[in-house]
Amino acid sequence: MFYRIFRVIVRFIIFVLNGHMVVLGKENIPEGTYVLVAPHRTWWEPVLFAVAGSPMEFSFMAKAELFHNPIIRWILTHAHAFPVDRAHPGPSAIKTPVTNLKKRNLSVIIFPTGTRYSNNVKGGAALISRLARVQLVPVVYQGPLTFWGLLKRQKLIVGFGEPITVSRQGRLDEAAINEVDKEMKAAWKKIDDGINPDFVYVPDTHKAELEHEEGKL
C-alpha cells in the first residue's frame, strides 16, 4: 500500500517540478515479473522507472549505508528496497531479488554498470534473470542530469526496449555473461538512437576510480 501511495505522490511531484515526462516502448514490457536493466545516469532514475513501469511494482538495490538511518530505512523498506554492501555484496545480493521476482510478484530494477560513473557491465543481472526464469527488459533515460535541469523543465524521456532472454542451457560462465552484456549494451544503444541519436552520456571516470578505491577500504 505504501509503495502505491508513494508512487502517486512521486508522479505528482514530477508533474509539478517538470511536467515533461515521456514514456516510449512500453508495449515491449512482457507479462509477469522481469529484471529492468539500465545504464546508470542519474540518481532519480529508479523513481522515474518505477513510475514509467506502473502498474508493476519494483524492488531495487540500495547501498547498505542508507539503511543506518531508521527513518530512511523505514521508507526504503516500504518502497521495496533492499540493502547491498557494494564492497562485499554477499549471497543476498542475488537471493533477495530472485525471491522478489518468484515469490513476491515484484520486478527488479538493476543497474549492471553499478554506478553513474562507469560503463563497465557486471554479470549479476544475467544470473538473477536465469535463476528467477524471467527476462531482462532494457530501459534508458535521456534527460537532464542535474536537479537544475529538472527544474528548468527539460524533457524527461524513458524508453523501454525489447526483452532479452537469458538461455537456461549450459553454464552461465564468463563467455555466456559477456554475451548477455553485449546484448544489453546493444539494446541500450538502439533505444538511445531511437530517442535521440546525438545523445551521448560520458561517465565521470575520476569519480569511478574514487568509488573503486573506497570499495577496497
Coordinates of N, CA and C in Angstrom, one line a residue:
M1 N 0.8 -1.2 0.0 CA 0.0 0.0 0.0 C 0.9 1.3 0.0
F2 N 1.9 1.3 0.9 CA 2.8 2.5 0.9 C 3.4 2.7 -0.4
Y3 N 3.8 1.6 -1.1 CA 4.5 1.8 -2.4 C 3.6 2.5 -3.4
R4 N 2.3 2.1 -3.4 CA 1.4 2.7 -4.4 C 1.1 4.1 -4.1
I5 N 0.9 4.4 -2.8 CA 0.7 5.8 -2.4 C 1.9 6.7 -2.7
F6 N 3.1 6.1 -2.4 CA 4.4 6.8 -2.7 C 4.5 7.1 -4.1
R7 N 4.1 6.1 -5.0 CA 4.3 6.3 -6.4 C 3.4 7.4 -6.9
V8 N 2.2 7.5 -6.4 CA 1.2 8.6 -6.8 C 1.8 9.9 -6.4
I9 N 2.4 10.0 -5.2 CA 3.0 11.3 -4.7 C 4.1 11.7 -5.6
V10 N 5.0 10.7 -6.0 CA 6.1 10.9 -6.8 C 5.7 11.4 -8.2
R11 N 4.7 10.8 -8.8 CA 4.2 11.1 -10.1 C 3.7 12.6 -10.0
F12 N 3.0 13.0 -9.0 CA 2.6 14.4 -8.8 C 3.7 15.4 -8.7
I13 N 4.8 15.0 -8.0 CA 5.9 15.8 -7.8 C 6.6 16.0 -9.1
I14 N 6.8 14.9 -9.9 CA 7.4 15.0 -11.2 C 6.6 16.0 -12.1
F15 N 5.3 15.9 -12.0 CA 4.5 16.7 -12.9 C 4.7 18.2 -12.5
V16 N 4.7 18.5 -11.2 CA 4.8 19.9 -10.7 C 6.2 20.4 -11.0
L17 N 7.3 19.6 -10.8 CA 8.6 20.1 -11.0 C 9.0 20.2 -12.4
N18 N 8.5 19.3 -13.2 CA 8.9 19.2 -14.6 C 7.8 19.2 -15.6
G19 N 6.9 18.2 -15.5 CA 5.7 18.2 -16.4 C 6.0 17.7 -17.8
H20 N 7.2 17.2 -18.1 CA 7.5 16.8 -19.4 C 8.1 15.4 -19.5
M21 N 7.5 14.4 -18.8 CA 7.9 13.1 -18.8 C 7.3 12.3 -19.9
V22 N 8.1 11.7 -20.8 CA 7.6 10.9 -21.9 C 8.0 9.4 -21.7
V23 N 7.1 8.5 -21.9 CA 7.5 7.1 -21.8 C 7.3 6.4 -23.2
L24 N 8.3 5.8 -23.7 CA 8.3 5.2 -25.0 C 8.5 3.7 -24.9
G25 N 8.0 2.9 -25.8 CA 8.2 1.5 -25.9 C 7.6 0.6 -24.8
K26 N 6.6 1.1 -24.1 CA 6.0 0.4 -23.0 C 5.4 -0.9 -23.5
E27 N 5.1 -1.0 -24.8 CA 4.5 -2.2 -25.4 C 5.5 -3.4 -25.4
N28 N 6.8 -3.1 -25.1 CA 7.8 -4.1 -25.1 C 7.8 -4.9 -23.8
I29 N 7.2 -4.3 -22.8 CA 7.2 -5.0 -21.4 C 6.4 -6.3 -21.5
P30 N 7.0 -7.4 -21.0 CA 6.3 -8.7 -21.0 C 5.4 -8.8 -19.9
E31 N 4.5 -9.8 -19.9 CA 3.6 -10.1 -18.8 C 4.5 -10.7 -17.7
G32 N 4.0 -10.5 -16.4 CA 4.7 -11.1 -15.3 C 5.9 -10.2 -14.9
T33 N 6.7 -10.8 -14.0 CA 7.8 -10.0 -13.5 C 9.0 -10.1 -14.4
Y34 N 9.9 -9.2 -14.3 CA 11.1 -9.1 -15.1 C 12.2 -8.3 -14.4
V35 N 13.4 -8.4 -15.0 CA 14.5 -7.6 -14.5 C 14.7 -6.4 -15.4
L36 N 14.5 -5.2 -14.9 CA 14.7 -4.0 -15.6 C 16.1 -3.6 -15.5
V37 N 16.8 -3.5 -16.7 CA 18.3 -3.2 -16.7 C 18.5 -1.9 -17.4
A38 N 19.3 -1.1 -16.8 CA 19.6 0.3 -17.4 C 21.0 0.7 -17.1
P39 N 21.6 1.5 -18.0 CA 22.8 2.2 -17.7 C 22.5 3.3 -16.7
H40 N 23.3 3.4 -15.6 CA 23.0 4.4 -14.6 C 23.5 5.8 -14.9
R41 N 22.6 6.7 -15.0 CA 23.0 8.1 -15.5 C 22.7 9.2 -14.5
T42 N 21.7 8.9 -13.6 CA 21.4 10.0 -12.6 C 20.7 9.3 -11.4
W43 N 20.7 9.9 -10.3 CA 20.2 9.3 -9.1 C 18.7 9.1 -9.1
W44 N 17.9 9.9 -9.9 CA 16.5 9.8 -9.8 C 15.9 8.8 -10.8
E45 N 16.8 8.1 -11.5 CA 16.3 7.1 -12.5 C 15.4 6.0 -11.9
P46 N 15.7 5.4 -10.7 CA 14.8 4.4 -10.1 C 13.4 4.9 -10.0
V47 N 13.3 6.1 -9.5 CA 12.0 6.7 -9.3 C 11.2 6.8 -10.7
L48 N 11.9 7.4 -11.7 CA 11.3 7.5 -13.0 C 10.9 6.2 -13.6
F49 N 11.8 5.2 -13.4 CA 11.5 3.8 -14.0 C 10.3 3.2 -13.3
A50 N 10.2 3.4 -12.0 CA 9.1 2.8 -11.2 C 7.8 3.4 -11.6
V51 N 7.8 4.7 -11.9 CA 6.6 5.4 -12.4 C 6.3 5.0 -13.8
A52 N 7.3 4.9 -14.7 CA 7.0 4.6 -16.1 C 6.6 3.2 -16.2
G53 N 7.0 2.3 -15.3 CA 6.7 0.9 -15.5 C 5.4 0.4 -14.8
S54 N 4.7 1.4 -14.1 CA 3.5 1.1 -13.4 C 2.4 0.4 -14.4
P55 N 1.6 -0.5 -13.9 CA 1.3 -0.8 -12.6 C 2.2 -1.8 -11.9
M56 N 3.1 -2.3 -12.6 CA 4.1 -3.3 -12.0 C 4.8 -2.6 -10.8
E57 N 5.0 -3.3 -9.7 CA 5.8 -2.8 -8.6 C 7.2 -3.3 -8.7
F58 N 8.2 -2.5 -8.2 CA 9.6 -2.8 -8.4 C 10.3 -2.9 -7.0
S59 N 11.3 -3.7 -6.9 CA 12.2 -3.7 -5.8 C 13.5 -3.2 -6.4
F60 N 14.4 -2.7 -5.6 CA 15.7 -2.3 -6.1 C 16.8 -2.3 -5.0
M61 N 18.0 -2.4 -5.5 CA 19.1 -2.4 -4.5 C 19.5 -1.0 -4.1
A62 N 19.8 -0.9 -2.8 CA 20.3 0.4 -2.3 C 21.5 0.2 -1.4
K63 N 22.4 1.1 -1.4 CA 23.7 0.8 -0.7 C 23.3 0.7 0.8
A64 N 24.0 -0.2 1.5 CA 23.7 -0.5 2.9 C 23.7 0.6 3.8
E65 N 24.6 1.6 3.5 CA 24.8 2.8 4.4 C 23.5 3.6 4.6
L66 N 22.6 3.6 3.6 CA 21.4 4.3 3.7 C 20.4 3.7 4.7
F67 N 20.6 2.5 5.0 CA 19.7 1.8 6.0 C 20.1 2.1 7.4
H68 N 21.2 2.8 7.7 CA 21.6 3.1 9.0 C 20.7 4.1 9.7
N69 N 20.1 4.9 8.9 CA 19.2 5.9 9.4 C 17.8 5.3 9.6
P70 N 17.2 5.2 10.8 CA 15.9 4.5 10.9 C 14.8 5.0 10.1
I71 N 14.7 6.3 9.9 CA 13.6 6.9 9.1 C 13.8 6.5 7.6
I72 N 15.0 6.7 7.1 CA 15.3 6.4 5.7 C 15.1 4.9 5.5
R73 N 15.5 4.1 6.5 CA 15.4 2.6 6.4 C 13.9 2.2 6.3
W74 N 13.1 2.9 7.1 CA 11.6 2.6 7.0 C 11.1 2.9 5.6
I75 N 11.4 4.1 5.1 CA 11.0 4.5 3.8 C 11.4 3.5 2.7
L76 N 12.7 3.2 2.7 CA 13.3 2.3 1.7 C 12.7 0.9 1.8
T77 N 12.5 0.4 3.0 CA 12.0 -0.9 3.1 C 10.6 -1.0 2.6
H78 N 9.7 0.0 2.9 CA 8.4 0.0 2.4 C 8.3 0.4 0.9
A79 N 9.4 0.9 0.3 CA 9.5 1.1 -1.1 C 10.1 -0.1 -1.8
H80 N 10.2 -1.2 -1.1 CA 10.7 -2.5 -1.7 C 12.2 -2.5 -1.9
A81 N 12.9 -1.6 -1.3 CA 14.4 -1.5 -1.5 C 15.0 -2.6 -0.5
F82 N 16.2 -3.1 -0.9 CA 16.9 -4.0 0.0 C 18.4 -3.6 0.0
P83 N 19.0 -3.7 1.2 CA 20.4 -3.2 1.3 C 21.4 -4.2 0.6
V84 N 22.5 -3.6 0.0 CA 23.6 -4.3 -0.5 C 24.9 -3.6 -0.2
D85 N 25.8 -4.4 0.4 CA 27.2 -3.9 0.6 C 27.9 -3.9 -0.7
R86 N 28.2 -2.7 -1.2 CA 28.8 -2.6 -2.6 C 30.2 -3.2 -2.6
A87 N 30.9 -3.1 -1.4 CA 32.3 -3.7 -1.4 C 32.3 -5.2 -1.2
H88 N 31.3 -5.7 -0.5 CA 31.2 -7.1 -0.3 C 29.7 -7.5 -0.4
P89 N 29.2 -7.7 -1.6 CA 27.8 -7.9 -1.9 C 27.2 -9.1 -1.1
G90 N 27.8 -10.2 -1.1 CA 27.3 -11.4 -0.5 C 26.2 -12.1 -1.2
P91 N 25.8 -13.3 -0.8 CA 24.7 -14.1 -1.5 C 23.4 -13.4 -1.6
S92 N 23.1 -12.5 -0.6 CA 21.7 -11.9 -0.5 C 21.5 -10.9 -1.7
A93 N 22.6 -10.4 -2.3 CA 22.5 -9.6 -3.5 C 21.9 -10.3 -4.7
I94 N 22.0 -11.6 -4.7 CA 21.3 -12.4 -5.7 C 20.0 -13.1 -5.2
K95 N 20.1 -13.6 -4.0 CA 18.9 -14.3 -3.4 C 17.7 -13.4 -3.2
T96 N 17.9 -12.2 -2.7 CA 16.8 -11.3 -2.4 C 16.0 -11.0 -3.7
P97 N 16.7 -10.5 -4.8 CA 15.9 -10.1 -6.0 C 15.3 -11.4 -6.6
V98 N 15.9 -12.5 -6.5 CA 15.3 -13.7 -7.1 C 14.0 -14.1 -6.4
T99 N 14.1 -14.0 -5.0 CA 12.9 -14.2 -4.2 C 11.8 -13.2 -4.5
N100 N 12.1 -11.9 -4.7 CA 11.2 -10.9 -5.0 C 10.5 -11.2 -6.4
L101 N 11.3 -11.7 -7.3 CA 10.7 -12.0 -8.7 C 9.8 -13.2 -8.7
K102 N 10.2 -14.2 -7.9 CA 9.5 -15.5 -8.0 C 8.3 -15.6 -7.0
K103 N 8.5 -15.0 -5.8 CA 7.5 -15.2 -4.7 C 6.7 -14.0 -4.3
R104 N 7.3 -12.8 -4.6 CA 6.6 -11.6 -4.1 C 6.0 -10.8 -5.3
N105 N 6.1 -11.3 -6.5 CA 5.5 -10.6 -7.7 C 6.0 -9.2 -7.8
L106 N 7.3 -9.0 -7.5 CA 8.0 -7.7 -7.7 C 9.0 -7.8 -8.8
S107 N 9.0 -6.9 -9.8 CA 10.1 -6.9 -10.7 C 11.2 -6.2 -10.0
V108 N 12.4 -6.3 -10.7 CA 13.6 -5.7 -10.0 C 14.3 -4.7 -11.0
I109 N 14.7 -3.6 -10.4 CA 15.5 -2.6 -11.2 C 17.0 -2.8 -10.9
I110 N 17.8 -3.0 -11.9 CA 19.2 -3.3 -11.7 C 20.0 -2.4 -12.7
F111 N 21.0 -1.8 -12.1 CA 22.0 -1.0 -12.9 C 23.2 -1.9 -13.1
P112 N 23.4 -2.6 -14.2 CA 24.5 -3.5 -14.3 C 25.9 -2.8 -14.2
T113 N 25.9 -1.5 -14.6 CA 27.2 -0.8 -14.5 C 27.6 -0.5 -13.1
G114 N 26.6 -0.6 -12.1 CA 26.9 -0.4 -10.7 C 26.8 1.0 -10.3
T115 N 27.4 2.0 -10.9 CA 27.3 3.4 -10.5 C 27.1 4.3 -11.7
R116 N 26.9 5.5 -11.4 CA 26.7 6.5 -12.5 C 28.0 6.9 -13.2
Y117 N 29.1 6.4 -12.6 CA 30.4 6.8 -13.1 C 31.2 5.7 -13.9
S118 N 30.5 4.7 -14.3 CA 31.1 3.6 -15.0 C 30.3 3.1 -16.2
N119 N 30.9 2.6 -17.2 CA 30.3 1.9 -18.3 C 30.5 0.4 -18.3
N120 N 31.3 -0.1 -17.2 CA 31.6 -1.5 -17.2 C 30.4 -2.3 -16.7
V121 N 30.0 -3.3 -17.5 CA 28.8 -4.1 -17.2 C 29.2 -5.3 -16.4
K122 N 28.5 -5.6 -15.3 CA 28.7 -6.7 -14.4 C 27.7 -7.8 -14.7
G123 N 27.9 -9.0 -14.2 CA 27.1 -10.2 -14.6 C 26.0 -10.5 -13.7
G124 N 25.7 -9.7 -12.6 CA 24.6 -10.1 -11.7 C 23.2 -10.2 -12.3
A125 N 23.0 -9.2 -13.2 CA 21.6 -9.2 -13.8 C 21.3 -10.5 -14.6
A126 N 22.3 -11.0 -15.3 CA 22.1 -12.3 -16.1 C 21.9 -13.4 -15.1
L127 N 22.6 -13.5 -14.0 CA 22.4 -14.6 -13.1 C 21.1 -14.5 -12.4
I128 N 20.6 -13.3 -12.0 CA 19.3 -13.2 -11.4 C 18.2 -13.6 -12.4
S129 N 18.3 -13.1 -13.6 CA 17.4 -13.4 -14.7 C 17.3 -14.9 -14.9
R130 N 18.4 -15.6 -14.9 CA 18.4 -17.0 -15.1 C 17.8 -17.8 -14.0
L131 N 18.2 -17.5 -12.8 CA 17.7 -18.2 -11.6 C 16.2 -18.0 -11.4
A132 N 15.7 -16.8 -11.7 CA 14.3 -16.5 -11.5 C 13.5 -16.9 -12.7
R133 N 14.1 -17.2 -13.8 CA 13.5 -17.6 -15.1 C 12.6 -16.5 -15.6
V134 N 13.1 -15.3 -15.6 CA 12.4 -14.1 -16.2 C 13.3 -13.4 -17.2
Q135 N 12.7 -12.6 -18.0 CA 13.5 -11.9 -19.0 C 14.1 -10.6 -18.5
L136 N 15.2 -10.1 -19.2 CA 15.7 -8.8 -18.9 C 15.0 -7.8 -19.8
V137 N 14.6 -6.7 -19.3 CA 14.0 -5.6 -20.1 C 14.9 -4.4 -20.1
P138 N 15.6 -4.1 -21.2 CA 16.4 -2.9 -21.2 C 15.6 -1.6 -21.2
V139 N 16.1 -0.6 -20.5 CA 15.5 0.7 -20.4 C 16.6 1.7 -20.3
V140 N 16.3 2.9 -20.9 CA 17.3 4.0 -20.8 C 16.6 5.3 -20.4
Y141 N 17.3 6.2 -19.8 CA 16.8 7.5 -19.5 C 17.6 8.5 -20.3
Q142 N 16.9 9.4 -20.9 CA 17.5 10.6 -21.6 C 16.8 11.9 -21.0
G143 N 17.6 12.8 -20.5 CA 17.0 14.0 -20.0 C 18.1 14.7 -19.1
P144 N 17.6 15.7 -18.4 CA 18.6 16.5 -17.5 C 19.3 15.6 -16.5
L145 N 20.6 15.8 -16.3 CA 21.3 15.0 -15.4 C 21.6 15.7 -14.1
T146 N 21.1 17.0 -14.0 CA 21.3 17.8 -12.8 C 19.9 18.2 -12.3
F147 N 19.7 18.5 -11.0 CA 18.5 18.9 -10.5 C 18.0 20.2 -11.1
W148 N 19.0 21.1 -11.4 CA 18.7 22.4 -12.0 C 18.1 22.2 -13.4
G149 N 18.6 21.2 -14.1 CA 18.0 20.9 -15.4 C 16.6 20.4 -15.3
L150 N 16.3 19.6 -14.2 CA 15.0 19.1 -14.0 C 14.0 20.3 -13.7
L151 N 14.5 21.3 -12.9 CA 13.7 22.4 -12.6 C 13.4 23.3 -13.8
K152 N 14.4 23.3 -14.7 CA 14.2 24.1 -15.9 C 13.2 23.4 -16.9
R153 N 12.6 22.3 -16.5 CA 11.6 21.6 -17.2 C 12.1 21.1 -18.6
Q154 N 13.3 20.6 -18.5 CA 13.8 19.9 -19.7 C 13.1 18.5 -19.8
K155 N 12.9 18.0 -21.0 CA 12.1 16.8 -21.1 C 12.8 15.6 -20.5
L156 N 12.0 14.8 -19.8 CA 12.4 13.5 -19.3 C 11.9 12.4 -20.2
I157 N 12.8 11.6 -20.7 CA 12.4 10.5 -21.6 C 12.8 9.2 -21.1
V158 N 11.9 8.2 -20.9 CA 12.2 6.9 -20.5 C 11.8 6.0 -21.7
G159 N 12.7 5.2 -22.2 CA 12.4 4.3 -23.3 C 12.7 2.8 -23.0
F160 N 11.7 2.0 -23.2 CA 11.8 0.5 -23.0 C 12.2 -0.2 -24.3
G161 N 13.1 -1.2 -24.2 CA 13.4 -1.9 -25.4 C 12.8 -3.3 -25.4
E162 N 13.1 -4.1 -26.4 CA 12.7 -5.5 -26.5 C 13.3 -6.3 -25.4
P163 N 12.6 -7.3 -24.8 CA 13.1 -8.1 -23.8 C 14.3 -9.0 -24.3
I164 N 15.2 -9.3 -23.4 CA 16.3 -10.2 -23.7 C 16.1 -11.5 -22.8
T165 N 16.2 -12.6 -23.5 CA 16.1 -13.9 -22.8 C 17.4 -14.5 -22.5
V166 N 17.7 -14.8 -21.2 CA 19.0 -15.4 -20.9 C 18.8 -16.9 -21.0
S167 N 19.6 -17.6 -21.8 CA 19.5 -19.0 -22.0 C 19.6 -19.8 -20.7
R168 N 18.9 -20.9 -20.6 CA 19.0 -21.7 -19.4 C 19.8 -23.0 -19.8
Q169 N 20.3 -23.0 -21.0 CA 21.1 -24.1 -21.4 C 22.6 -23.9 -21.1
G170 N 23.3 -24.9 -20.6 CA 24.7 -24.8 -20.4 C 25.1 -24.0 -19.2
R171 N 26.3 -23.7 -19.0 CA 26.8 -23.0 -17.8 C 26.7 -21.5 -18.1
L172 N 26.5 -20.7 -17.0 CA 26.5 -19.3 -17.2 C 27.9 -18.8 -16.8
D173 N 28.8 -19.2 -17.7 CA 30.2 -18.9 -17.4 C 30.5 -17.4 -17.9
E174 N 31.8 -17.1 -17.9 CA 32.2 -15.7 -18.3 C 31.8 -15.4 -19.7
A175 N 32.0 -16.4 -20.6 CA 31.7 -16.2 -22.0 C 30.2 -15.9 -22.2
A176 N 29.3 -16.7 -21.5 CA 27.9 -16.5 -21.6 C 27.5 -15.2 -21.0
I177 N 28.1 -14.8 -19.9 CA 27.8 -13.5 -19.3 C 28.2 -12.3 -20.2
N178 N 29.3 -12.5 -20.8 CA 29.8 -11.4 -21.7 C 28.8 -11.3 -22.9
E179 N 28.3 -12.4 -23.3 CA 27.3 -12.3 -24.5 C 26.1 -11.6 -24.1
V180 N 25.6 -11.8 -22.8 CA 24.4 -11.1 -22.4 C 24.7 -9.6 -22.2
D181 N 25.9 -9.4 -21.7 CA 26.3 -8.0 -21.5 C 26.3 -7.2 -22.9
K182 N 26.8 -7.9 -23.9 CA 26.8 -7.3 -25.2 C 25.4 -7.0 -25.7
E183 N 24.5 -8.0 -25.5 CA 23.1 -7.8 -25.9 C 22.5 -6.6 -25.2
M184 N 22.8 -6.4 -23.9 CA 22.3 -5.3 -23.1 C 22.8 -4.0 -23.7
K185 N 24.1 -3.9 -23.9 CA 24.7 -2.7 -24.4 C 24.1 -2.3 -25.8
A186 N 23.9 -3.3 -26.6 CA 23.4 -3.1 -28.0 C 22.0 -2.6 -27.8
A187 N 21.2 -3.2 -26.9 CA 19.8 -2.8 -26.7 C 19.7 -1.3 -26.2
W188 N 20.6 -1.0 -25.3 CA 20.6 0.4 -24.8 C 20.9 1.4 -25.9
K189 N 21.9 1.0 -26.7 CA 22.3 1.9 -27.8 C 21.1 2.1 -28.8
K190 N 20.4 1.0 -29.1 CA 19.3 1.0 -30.0 C 18.2 1.9 -29.5
I191 N 17.9 1.8 -28.2 CA 16.9 2.7 -27.6 C 17.3 4.2 -27.6
D192 N 18.6 4.4 -27.2 CA 19.1 5.8 -27.3 C 19.1 6.4 -28.7
D193 N 19.4 5.6 -29.7 CA 19.4 6.1 -31.0 C 18.0 6.4 -31.5
G194 N 17.1 5.6 -31.0 CA 15.7 5.8 -31.4 C 15.1 7.0 -30.8
I195 N 15.6 7.4 -29.6 CA 15.1 8.6 -28.9 C 15.8 9.9 -29.5
N196 N 17.2 9.8 -29.5 CA 18.0 10.9 -30.0 C 19.4 10.3 -30.3
P197 N 19.7 10.1 -31.6 CA 20.9 9.5 -32.0 C 22.1 10.4 -31.6
D198 N 21.9 11.7 -31.3 CA 23.0 12.6 -30.9 C 23.3 12.5 -29.4
F199 N 22.5 11.8 -28.7 CA 22.7 11.8 -27.2 C 23.9 10.9 -26.9
V200 N 24.8 11.5 -26.0 CA 26.0 10.8 -25.6 C 26.1 11.0 -24.1
Y201 N 26.2 9.9 -23.3 CA 26.4 10.0 -21.9 C 27.9 9.6 -21.6
V202 N 28.6 10.6 -21.0 CA 30.0 10.3 -20.7 C 30.2 10.3 -19.2
P203 N 30.5 9.1 -18.7 CA 30.6 8.9 -17.2 C 31.8 9.7 -16.7
D204 N 31.8 10.1 -15.4 CA 32.9 10.7 -14.8 C 33.9 9.6 -14.3
T205 N 34.9 9.4 -15.1 CA 35.8 8.3 -14.8 C 36.6 8.5 -13.5
H206 N 36.8 9.8 -13.2 CA 37.6 10.1 -12.0 C 36.8 9.7 -10.8
K207 N 35.5 10.0 -10.8 CA 34.6 9.5 -9.6 C 34.5 8.0 -9.6
A208 N 34.6 7.4 -10.8 CA 34.5 5.9 -10.8 C 35.7 5.3 -10.1
E209 N 36.9 5.9 -10.4 CA 38.1 5.5 -9.7 C 38.1 5.7 -8.2
L210 N 37.5 6.8 -7.8 CA 37.4 7.1 -6.4 C 36.5 6.1 -5.7
E211 N 35.3 5.8 -6.3 CA 34.4 4.8 -5.8 C 35.1 3.4 -5.7
H212 N 35.9 3.1 -6.7 CA 36.6 1.8 -6.7 C 37.6 1.7 -5.6
E213 N 38.3 2.8 -5.3 CA 39.2 2.8 -4.2 C 38.5 2.7 -2.9
E214 N 37.4 3.4 -2.7 CA 36.6 3.4 -1.5 C 36.1 2.0 -1.2
G215 N 35.8 1.3 -2.3 CA 35.3 -0.1 -2.1 C 36.3 -1.1 -1.6
K216 N 37.6 -0.7 -1.8 CA 38.7 -1.6 -1.3 C 38.9 -1.4 0.2
L217 N 38.5 -0.3 0.8 CA 38.8 0.1 2.2 C 37.9 -0.8 3.1

